[in-house]
CSV table of C-alpha atoms in Angstrom, one decimal:
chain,number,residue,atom,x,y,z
A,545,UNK,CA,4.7,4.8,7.5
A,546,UNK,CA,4.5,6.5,3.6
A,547,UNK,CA,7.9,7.1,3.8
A,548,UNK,CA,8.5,3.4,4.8
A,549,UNK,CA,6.2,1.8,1.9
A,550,UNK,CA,8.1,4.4,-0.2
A,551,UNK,CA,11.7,3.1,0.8
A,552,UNK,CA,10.3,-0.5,0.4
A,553,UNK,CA,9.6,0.6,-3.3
A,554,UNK,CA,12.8,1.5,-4.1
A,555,UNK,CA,15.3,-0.4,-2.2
A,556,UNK,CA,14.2,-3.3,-3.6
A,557,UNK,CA,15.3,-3.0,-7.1
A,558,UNK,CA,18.5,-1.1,-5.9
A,559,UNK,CA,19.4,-4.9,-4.1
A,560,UNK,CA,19.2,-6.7,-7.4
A,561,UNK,CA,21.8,-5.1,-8.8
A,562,UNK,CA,24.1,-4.5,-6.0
A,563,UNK,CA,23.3,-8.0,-3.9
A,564,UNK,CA,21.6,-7.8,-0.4
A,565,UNK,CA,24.2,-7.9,2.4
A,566,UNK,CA,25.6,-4.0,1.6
A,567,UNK,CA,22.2,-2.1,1.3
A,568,UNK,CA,20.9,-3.8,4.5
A,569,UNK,CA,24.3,-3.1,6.3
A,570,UNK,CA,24.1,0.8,5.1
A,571,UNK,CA,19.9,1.0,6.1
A,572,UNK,CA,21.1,-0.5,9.4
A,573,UNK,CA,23.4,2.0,9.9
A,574,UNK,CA,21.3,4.9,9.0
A,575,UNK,CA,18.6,3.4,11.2
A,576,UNK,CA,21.0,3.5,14.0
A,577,UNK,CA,21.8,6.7,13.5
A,578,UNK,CA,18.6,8.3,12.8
A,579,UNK,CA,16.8,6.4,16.2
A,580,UNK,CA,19.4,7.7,18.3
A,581,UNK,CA,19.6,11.8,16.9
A,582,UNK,CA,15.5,11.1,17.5
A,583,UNK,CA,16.3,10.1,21.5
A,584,UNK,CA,18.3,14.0,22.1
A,585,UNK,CA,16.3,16.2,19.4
A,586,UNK,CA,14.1,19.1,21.2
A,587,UNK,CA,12.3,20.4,18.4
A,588,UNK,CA,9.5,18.7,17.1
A,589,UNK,CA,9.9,19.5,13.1
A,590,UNK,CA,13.4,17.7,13.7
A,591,UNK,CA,11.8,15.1,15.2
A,592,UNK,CA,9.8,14.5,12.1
A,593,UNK,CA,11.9,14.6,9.7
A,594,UNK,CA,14.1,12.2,11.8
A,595,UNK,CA,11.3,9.7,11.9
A,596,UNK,CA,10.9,10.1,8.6
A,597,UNK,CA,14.4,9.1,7.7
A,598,UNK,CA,14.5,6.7,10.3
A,599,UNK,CA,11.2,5.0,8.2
A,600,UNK,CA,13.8,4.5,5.4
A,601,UNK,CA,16.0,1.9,7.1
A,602,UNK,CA,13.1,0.1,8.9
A,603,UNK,CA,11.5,-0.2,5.4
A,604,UNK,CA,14.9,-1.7,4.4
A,605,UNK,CA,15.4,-4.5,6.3
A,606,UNK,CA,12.0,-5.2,6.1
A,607,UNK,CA,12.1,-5.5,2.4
A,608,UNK,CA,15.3,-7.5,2.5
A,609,UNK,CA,14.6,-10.2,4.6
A,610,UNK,CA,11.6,-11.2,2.2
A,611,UNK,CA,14.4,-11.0,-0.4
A,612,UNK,CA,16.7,-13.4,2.0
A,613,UNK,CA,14.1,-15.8,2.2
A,614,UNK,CA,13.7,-15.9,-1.7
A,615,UNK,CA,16.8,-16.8,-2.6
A,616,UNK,CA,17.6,-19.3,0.3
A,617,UNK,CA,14.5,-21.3,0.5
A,618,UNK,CA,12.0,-23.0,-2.0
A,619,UNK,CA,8.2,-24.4,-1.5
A,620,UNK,CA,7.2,-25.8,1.2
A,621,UNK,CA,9.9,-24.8,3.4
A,622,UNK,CA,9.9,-20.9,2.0
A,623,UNK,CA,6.6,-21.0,3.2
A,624,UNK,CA,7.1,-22.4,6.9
A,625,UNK,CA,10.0,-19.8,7.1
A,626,UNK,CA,7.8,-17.0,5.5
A,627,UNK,CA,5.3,-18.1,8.7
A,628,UNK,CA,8.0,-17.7,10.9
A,629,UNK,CA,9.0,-14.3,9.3
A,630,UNK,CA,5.5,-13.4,10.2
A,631,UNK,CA,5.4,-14.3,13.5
A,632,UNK,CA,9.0,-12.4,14.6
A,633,UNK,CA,6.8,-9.4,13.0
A,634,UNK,CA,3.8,-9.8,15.1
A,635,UNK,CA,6.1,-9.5,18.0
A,636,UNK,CA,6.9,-5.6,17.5
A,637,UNK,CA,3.4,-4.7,17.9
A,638,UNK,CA,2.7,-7.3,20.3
A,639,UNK,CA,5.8,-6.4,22.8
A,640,UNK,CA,6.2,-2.6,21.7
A,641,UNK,CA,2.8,-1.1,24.3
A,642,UNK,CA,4.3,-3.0,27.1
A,643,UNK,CA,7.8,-2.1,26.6
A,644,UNK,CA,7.2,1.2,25.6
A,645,UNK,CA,5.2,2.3,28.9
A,646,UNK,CA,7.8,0.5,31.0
A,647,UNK,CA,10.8,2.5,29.7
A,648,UNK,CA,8.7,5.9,29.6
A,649,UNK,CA,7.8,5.1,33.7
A,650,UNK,CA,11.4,4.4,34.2
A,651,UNK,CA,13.3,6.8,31.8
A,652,UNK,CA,11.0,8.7,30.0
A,653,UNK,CA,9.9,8.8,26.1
A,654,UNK,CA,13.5,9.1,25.0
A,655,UNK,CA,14.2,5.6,26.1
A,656,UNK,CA,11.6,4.4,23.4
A,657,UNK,CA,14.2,5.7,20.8
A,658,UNK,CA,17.3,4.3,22.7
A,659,UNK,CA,16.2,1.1,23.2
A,660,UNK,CA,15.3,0.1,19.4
A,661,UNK,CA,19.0,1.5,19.0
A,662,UNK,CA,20.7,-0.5,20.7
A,663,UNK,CA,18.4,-3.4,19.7
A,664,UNK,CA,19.1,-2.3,15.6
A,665,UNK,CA,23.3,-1.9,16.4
A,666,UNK,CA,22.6,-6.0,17.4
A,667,UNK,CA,21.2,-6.5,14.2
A,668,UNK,CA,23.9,-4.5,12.0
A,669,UNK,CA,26.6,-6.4,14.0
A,670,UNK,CA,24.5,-9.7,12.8
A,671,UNK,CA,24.3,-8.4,9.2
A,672,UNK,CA,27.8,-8.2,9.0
A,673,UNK,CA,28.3,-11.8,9.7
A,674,UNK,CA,26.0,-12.9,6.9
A,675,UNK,CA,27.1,-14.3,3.3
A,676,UNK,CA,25.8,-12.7,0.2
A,677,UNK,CA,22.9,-14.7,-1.2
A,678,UNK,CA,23.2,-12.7,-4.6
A,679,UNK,CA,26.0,-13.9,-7.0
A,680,UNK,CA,27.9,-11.2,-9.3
A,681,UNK,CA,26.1,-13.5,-11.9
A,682,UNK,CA,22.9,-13.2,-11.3
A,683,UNK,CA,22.5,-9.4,-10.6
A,684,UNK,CA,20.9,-7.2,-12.6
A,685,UNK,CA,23.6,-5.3,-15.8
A,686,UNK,CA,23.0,-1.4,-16.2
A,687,UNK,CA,21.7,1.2,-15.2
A,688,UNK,CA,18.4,2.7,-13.7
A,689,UNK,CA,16.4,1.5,-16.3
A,690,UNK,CA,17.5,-1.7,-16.2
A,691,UNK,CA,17.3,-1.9,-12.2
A,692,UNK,CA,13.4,-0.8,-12.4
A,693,UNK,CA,13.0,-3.3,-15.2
A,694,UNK,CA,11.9,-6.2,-12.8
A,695,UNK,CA,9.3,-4.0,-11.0
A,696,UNK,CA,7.9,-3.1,-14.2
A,697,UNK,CA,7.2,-6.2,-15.4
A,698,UNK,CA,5.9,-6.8,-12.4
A,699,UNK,CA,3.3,-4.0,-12.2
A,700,UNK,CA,2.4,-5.0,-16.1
A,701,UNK,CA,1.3,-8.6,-14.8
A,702,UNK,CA,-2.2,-8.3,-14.2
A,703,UNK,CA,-2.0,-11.3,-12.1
A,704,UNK,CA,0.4,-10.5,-9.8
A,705,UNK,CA,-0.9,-7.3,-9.5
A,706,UNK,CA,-4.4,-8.3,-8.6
A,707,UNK,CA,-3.3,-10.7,-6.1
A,708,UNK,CA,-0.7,-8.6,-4.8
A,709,UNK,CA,-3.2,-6.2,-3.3
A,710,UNK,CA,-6.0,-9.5,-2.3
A,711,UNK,CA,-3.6,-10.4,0.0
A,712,UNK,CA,-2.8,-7.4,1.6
A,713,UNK,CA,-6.0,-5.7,1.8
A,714,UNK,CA,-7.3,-6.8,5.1
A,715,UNK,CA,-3.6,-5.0,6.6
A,716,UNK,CA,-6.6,-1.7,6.0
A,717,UNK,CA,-8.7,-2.6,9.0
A,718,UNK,CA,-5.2,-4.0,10.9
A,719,UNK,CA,-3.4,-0.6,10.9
A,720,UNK,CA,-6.6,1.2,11.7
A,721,UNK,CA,-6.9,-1.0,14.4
A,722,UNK,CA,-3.2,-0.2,16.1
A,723,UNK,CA,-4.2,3.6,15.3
A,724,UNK,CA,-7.1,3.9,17.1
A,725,UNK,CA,-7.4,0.8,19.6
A,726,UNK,CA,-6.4,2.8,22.6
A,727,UNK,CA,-9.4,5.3,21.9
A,728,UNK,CA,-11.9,2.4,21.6
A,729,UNK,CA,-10.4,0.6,25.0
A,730,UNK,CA,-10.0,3.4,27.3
A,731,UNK,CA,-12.0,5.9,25.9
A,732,UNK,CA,-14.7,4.1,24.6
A,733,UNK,CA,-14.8,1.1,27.2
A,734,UNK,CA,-13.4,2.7,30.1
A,735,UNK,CA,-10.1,0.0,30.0
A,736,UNK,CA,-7.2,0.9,31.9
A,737,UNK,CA,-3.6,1.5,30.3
A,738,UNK,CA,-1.8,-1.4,31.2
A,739,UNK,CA,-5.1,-3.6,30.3
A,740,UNK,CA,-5.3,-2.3,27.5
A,741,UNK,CA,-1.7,-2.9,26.5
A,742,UNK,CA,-2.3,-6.5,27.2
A,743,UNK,CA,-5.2,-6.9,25.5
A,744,UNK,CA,-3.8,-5.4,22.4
A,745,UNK,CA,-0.7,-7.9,23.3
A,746,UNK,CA,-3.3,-10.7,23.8
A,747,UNK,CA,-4.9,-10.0,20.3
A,748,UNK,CA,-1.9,-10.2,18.6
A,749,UNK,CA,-1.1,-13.6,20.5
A,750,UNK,CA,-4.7,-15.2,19.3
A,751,UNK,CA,-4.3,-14.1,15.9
A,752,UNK,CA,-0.8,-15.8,15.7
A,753,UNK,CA,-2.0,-18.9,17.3
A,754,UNK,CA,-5.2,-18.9,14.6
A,755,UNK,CA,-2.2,-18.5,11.9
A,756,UNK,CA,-0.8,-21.8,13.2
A,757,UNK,CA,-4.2,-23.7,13.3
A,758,UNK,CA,-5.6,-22.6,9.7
A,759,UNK,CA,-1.6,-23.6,8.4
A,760,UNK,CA,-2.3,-26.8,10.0
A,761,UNK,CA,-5.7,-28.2,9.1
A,762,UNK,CA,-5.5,-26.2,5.2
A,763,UNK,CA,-2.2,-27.6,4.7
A,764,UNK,CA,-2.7,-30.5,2.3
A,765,UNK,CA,-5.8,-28.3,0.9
A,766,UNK,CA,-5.2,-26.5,-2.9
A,767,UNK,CA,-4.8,-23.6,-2.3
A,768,UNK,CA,-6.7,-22.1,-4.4
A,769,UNK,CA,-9.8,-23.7,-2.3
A,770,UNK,CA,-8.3,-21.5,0.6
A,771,UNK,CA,-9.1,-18.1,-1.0
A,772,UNK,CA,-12.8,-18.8,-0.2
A,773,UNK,CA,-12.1,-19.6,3.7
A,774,UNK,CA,-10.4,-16.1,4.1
A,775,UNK,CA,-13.5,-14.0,2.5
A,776,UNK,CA,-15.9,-16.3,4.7
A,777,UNK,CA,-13.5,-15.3,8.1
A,778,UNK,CA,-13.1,-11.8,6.9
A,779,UNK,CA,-17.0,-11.0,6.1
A,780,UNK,CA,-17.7,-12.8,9.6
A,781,UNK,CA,-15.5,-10.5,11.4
A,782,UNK,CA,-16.8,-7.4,9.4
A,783,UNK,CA,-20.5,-8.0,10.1
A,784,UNK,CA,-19.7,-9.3,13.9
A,785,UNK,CA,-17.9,-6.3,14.6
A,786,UNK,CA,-21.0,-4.2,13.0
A,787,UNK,CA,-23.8,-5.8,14.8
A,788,UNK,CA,-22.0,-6.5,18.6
A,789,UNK,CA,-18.7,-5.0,18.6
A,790,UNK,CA,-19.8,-2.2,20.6
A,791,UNK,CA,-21.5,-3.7,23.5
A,792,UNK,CA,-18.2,-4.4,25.6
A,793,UNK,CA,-14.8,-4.7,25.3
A,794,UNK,CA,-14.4,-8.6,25.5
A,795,UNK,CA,-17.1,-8.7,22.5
A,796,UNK,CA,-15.5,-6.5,20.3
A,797,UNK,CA,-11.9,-8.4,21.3
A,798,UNK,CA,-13.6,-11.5,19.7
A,799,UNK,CA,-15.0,-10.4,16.9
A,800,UNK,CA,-11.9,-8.1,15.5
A,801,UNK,CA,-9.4,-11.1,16.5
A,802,UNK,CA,-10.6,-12.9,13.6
A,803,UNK,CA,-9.5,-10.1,11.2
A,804,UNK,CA,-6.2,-9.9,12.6
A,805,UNK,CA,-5.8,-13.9,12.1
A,806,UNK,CA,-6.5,-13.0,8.7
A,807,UNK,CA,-4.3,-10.3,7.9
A,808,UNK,CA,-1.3,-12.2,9.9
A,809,UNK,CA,-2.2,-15.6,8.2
A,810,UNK,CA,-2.8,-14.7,4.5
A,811,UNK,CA,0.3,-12.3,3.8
A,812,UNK,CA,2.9,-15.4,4.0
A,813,UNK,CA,0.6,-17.4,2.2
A,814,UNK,CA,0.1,-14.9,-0.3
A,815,UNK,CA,3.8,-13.9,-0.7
A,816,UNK,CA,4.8,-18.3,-1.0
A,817,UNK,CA,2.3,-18.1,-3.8
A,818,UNK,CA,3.5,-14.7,-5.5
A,819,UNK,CA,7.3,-16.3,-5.2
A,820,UNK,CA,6.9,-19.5,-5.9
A,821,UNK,CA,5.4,-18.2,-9.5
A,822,UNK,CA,8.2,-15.7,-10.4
A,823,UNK,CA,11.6,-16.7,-10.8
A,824,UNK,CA,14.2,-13.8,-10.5
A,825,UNK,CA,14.2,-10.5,-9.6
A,826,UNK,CA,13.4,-11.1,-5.8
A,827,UNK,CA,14.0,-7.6,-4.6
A,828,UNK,CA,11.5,-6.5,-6.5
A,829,UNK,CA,8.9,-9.1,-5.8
A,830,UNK,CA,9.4,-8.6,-2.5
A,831,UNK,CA,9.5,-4.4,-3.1
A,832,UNK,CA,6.0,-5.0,-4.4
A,833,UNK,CA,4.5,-6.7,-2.2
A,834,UNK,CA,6.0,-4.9,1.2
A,835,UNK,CA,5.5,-1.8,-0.6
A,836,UNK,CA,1.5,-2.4,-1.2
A,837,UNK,CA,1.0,-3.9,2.3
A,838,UNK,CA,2.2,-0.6,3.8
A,839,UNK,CA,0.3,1.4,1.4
A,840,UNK,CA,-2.8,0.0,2.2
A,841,UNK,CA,-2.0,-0.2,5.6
A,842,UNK,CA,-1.6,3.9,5.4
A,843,UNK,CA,-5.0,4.5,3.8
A,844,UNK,CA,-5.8,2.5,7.3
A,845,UNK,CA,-4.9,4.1,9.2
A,846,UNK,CA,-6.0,7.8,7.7
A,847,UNK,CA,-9.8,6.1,7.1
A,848,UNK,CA,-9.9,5.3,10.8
A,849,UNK,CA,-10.0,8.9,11.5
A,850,UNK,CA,-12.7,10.1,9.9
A,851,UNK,CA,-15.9,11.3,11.6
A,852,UNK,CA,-17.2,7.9,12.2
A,853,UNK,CA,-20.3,7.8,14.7
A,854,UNK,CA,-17.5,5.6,16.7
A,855,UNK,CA,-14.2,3.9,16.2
A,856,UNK,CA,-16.0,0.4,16.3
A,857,UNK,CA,-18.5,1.1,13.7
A,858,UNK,CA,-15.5,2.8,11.4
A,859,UNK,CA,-13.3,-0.5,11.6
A,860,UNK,CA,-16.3,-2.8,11.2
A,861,UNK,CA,-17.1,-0.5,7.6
A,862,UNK,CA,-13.2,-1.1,6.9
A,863,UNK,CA,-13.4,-5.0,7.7
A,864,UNK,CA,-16.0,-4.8,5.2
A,865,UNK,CA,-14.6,-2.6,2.6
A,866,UNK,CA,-11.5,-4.8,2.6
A,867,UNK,CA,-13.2,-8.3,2.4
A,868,UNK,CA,-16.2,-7.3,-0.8
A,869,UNK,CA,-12.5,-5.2,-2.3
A,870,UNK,CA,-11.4,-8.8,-2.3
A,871,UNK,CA,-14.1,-10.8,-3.0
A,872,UNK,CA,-14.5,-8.5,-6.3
A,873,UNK,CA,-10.6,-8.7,-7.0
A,874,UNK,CA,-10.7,-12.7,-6.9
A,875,UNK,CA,-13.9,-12.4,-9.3
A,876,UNK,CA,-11.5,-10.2,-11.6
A,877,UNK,CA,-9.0,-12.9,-11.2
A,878,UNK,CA,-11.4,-16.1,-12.3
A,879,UNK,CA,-13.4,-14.0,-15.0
A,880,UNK,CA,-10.3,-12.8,-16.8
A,881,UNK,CA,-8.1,-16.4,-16.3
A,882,UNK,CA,-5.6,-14.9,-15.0
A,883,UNK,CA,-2.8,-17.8,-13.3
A,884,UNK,CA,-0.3,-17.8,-11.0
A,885,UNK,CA,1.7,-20.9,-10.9
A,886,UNK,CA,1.9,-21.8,-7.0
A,887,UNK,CA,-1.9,-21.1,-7.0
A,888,UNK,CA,-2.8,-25.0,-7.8
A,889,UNK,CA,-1.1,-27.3,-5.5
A,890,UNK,CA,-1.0,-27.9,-1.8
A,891,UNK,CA,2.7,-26.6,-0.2
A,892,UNK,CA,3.7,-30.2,-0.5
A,893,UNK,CA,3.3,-30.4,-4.2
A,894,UNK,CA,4.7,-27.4,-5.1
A,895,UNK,CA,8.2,-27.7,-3.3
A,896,UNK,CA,8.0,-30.8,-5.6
A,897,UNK,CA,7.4,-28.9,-8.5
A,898,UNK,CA,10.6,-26.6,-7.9
């Protein structure tokens, strides 16, 4: 996952200068590669370092297909198609438990490496039929300097920066949540593996469908009114999880759905915002704010291993880390005036705007 948010980092900067279509057919390639050497390796250490390469593509295309969207689309329509981006992503976790204990009872753990193979080769052959959406014209002159330019002007804009990591702070208790859910459902709970698998499916599902019903009824809404809604859903789901979350399954299931319809609605809303306010450069805007999703979601997913007293009490603590972290970061925001340009309309008004 490090070596992912790493690769998001850098990759994105590289596509400015050199356009989009040829570094995402490349990472394809290597991620093709890379899956399938994982599926025949027998030594662990290999294994490892393969995963860790493999991380480099995956963090690729992930990185690129923000940087699609950004120069294709505009406002309100950047945002529905940011939504959608969000959903397809949703789907990995949502599908991969289910599809990944079918092909280990059928053909064993090497299948899990085989089958996003053949499923990446699709995508390289779809890569290739795309157009380039960066002209010659409007790539970045020079050399590395120049390509890391962008993402330092970036990382010198206090306001981008600040709300860079609001939104993606409540991905913390998310990907401490996929690292230890299987401990808190069957070890904790007593669930069995395949429930399990589709209750982690099923929270996925109510979180997306939240997504669509706060997109709806928020829509004509400023958004900067919205900020307060996600702290009020976010401190809920901390302090529910806290003071019920370990008396059953179903209970806990409830109360940490609400965080994960947070974290899956506020990152495309966050990165319309963050695009719609910075013209230019969009493989670094998009580097930035992959990158710092990742990032955070790493420090997840090490926190939720500590020594809690139990895996429910530890995410609870990280629900409610993340939401006073961004209560105190929109405080920074107002107290030092800090703007953002897509910040003060509804979506309507500021596909107008541009």
């Amino acid at each position: 996952m490090l070596s992912m948010a790493v690769s998001i980092l850098l990759l994105g900067p590289v596509t400015d200068k050199y356009g989009r279509k040829a570094p995402l057919v490349i990472c394809l390639a290597e991620y093709v590669v890379t899956t399938l050497l994982c599926a025949f390796v027998h030594d662990v250490g290999i294994l490892i370092v393969l995963r860790v390469l493999q991380a480099i593509g995956a963090g690729a295309a992930m990185t690129l297909s923000t940087a699609f969207v950004k120069d294709c689309y505009s406002g309100a329509i950047r945002l529905k198609i940011l939504n959608i981006v969000a959903i397809v992503g949703v789907l990995g976790p949502l599908l991969a438990p289910i599809a990944g204990a079918a092909l280990i009872s059928l053909w064993g753990w090497r299948a899990t490496f085989i089958a996003p193979a053949v499923i990446a080769f699709v995508c390289l052959v779809l890569a290739l039929m795309l157009d380039e959406t960066l002209p010659d014209g409007e790539r970045v002159d020079g050399g590395l300097s120049d390509m890391l330019q962008g993402m330092k002007q970036l990382c010198c804009t206090p306001s981008f920066l600040v709300f860079t990591v609001m939104i993606c702070l409540f991905n913390l208790p998310f990907m401490a949540y996929l690292s230890v859910s299987s401990y808190i459902y069957e070890g904790m709970f007593g669930v069995e593996p395949v429930a399990y698998s589709l209750i982690l499916a099923t929270t996925l599902m109510v979180g997306t469908v939240v997504m669509m019903l706060i997109n709806r009824l928020t829509g004509n809404i400023v958004k900067r009114r919205i900020i307060g809604l996600y702290l009020v859903l976010g401190g809920f789901s901390g302090i529910a999880t806290l003071l019920v979350g370990d008396t059953a399954w179903y209970v806990f299931f409830v109360c940490f759905s609400v965080c994960v319809a947070v974290n899956i609605t506020i990152r495309p809303w966050g990165m319309g915002i963050l695009m719609a306010s910075h013209d230019g450069d969009s493989g670094a805007v998009s580097s930035l704010i992959n990158f710092m999703f990742f990032l955070i979601g790493c420090i997840g997913m090490v926190l939720s291993t500590l020594p809690w007293k139990d895996y429910v009490f530890g995410l609870a603590v990280l629900i409610c880390i993340s939401s006073a972290l961004y209560a105190l970061l929109w405080t920074v925001f107002k107290t030092g005036r800090m703007e953002l340009k897509g910040l003060d309309g509804t979506s309507s008004e500021v596909s107008e705007r541009r």
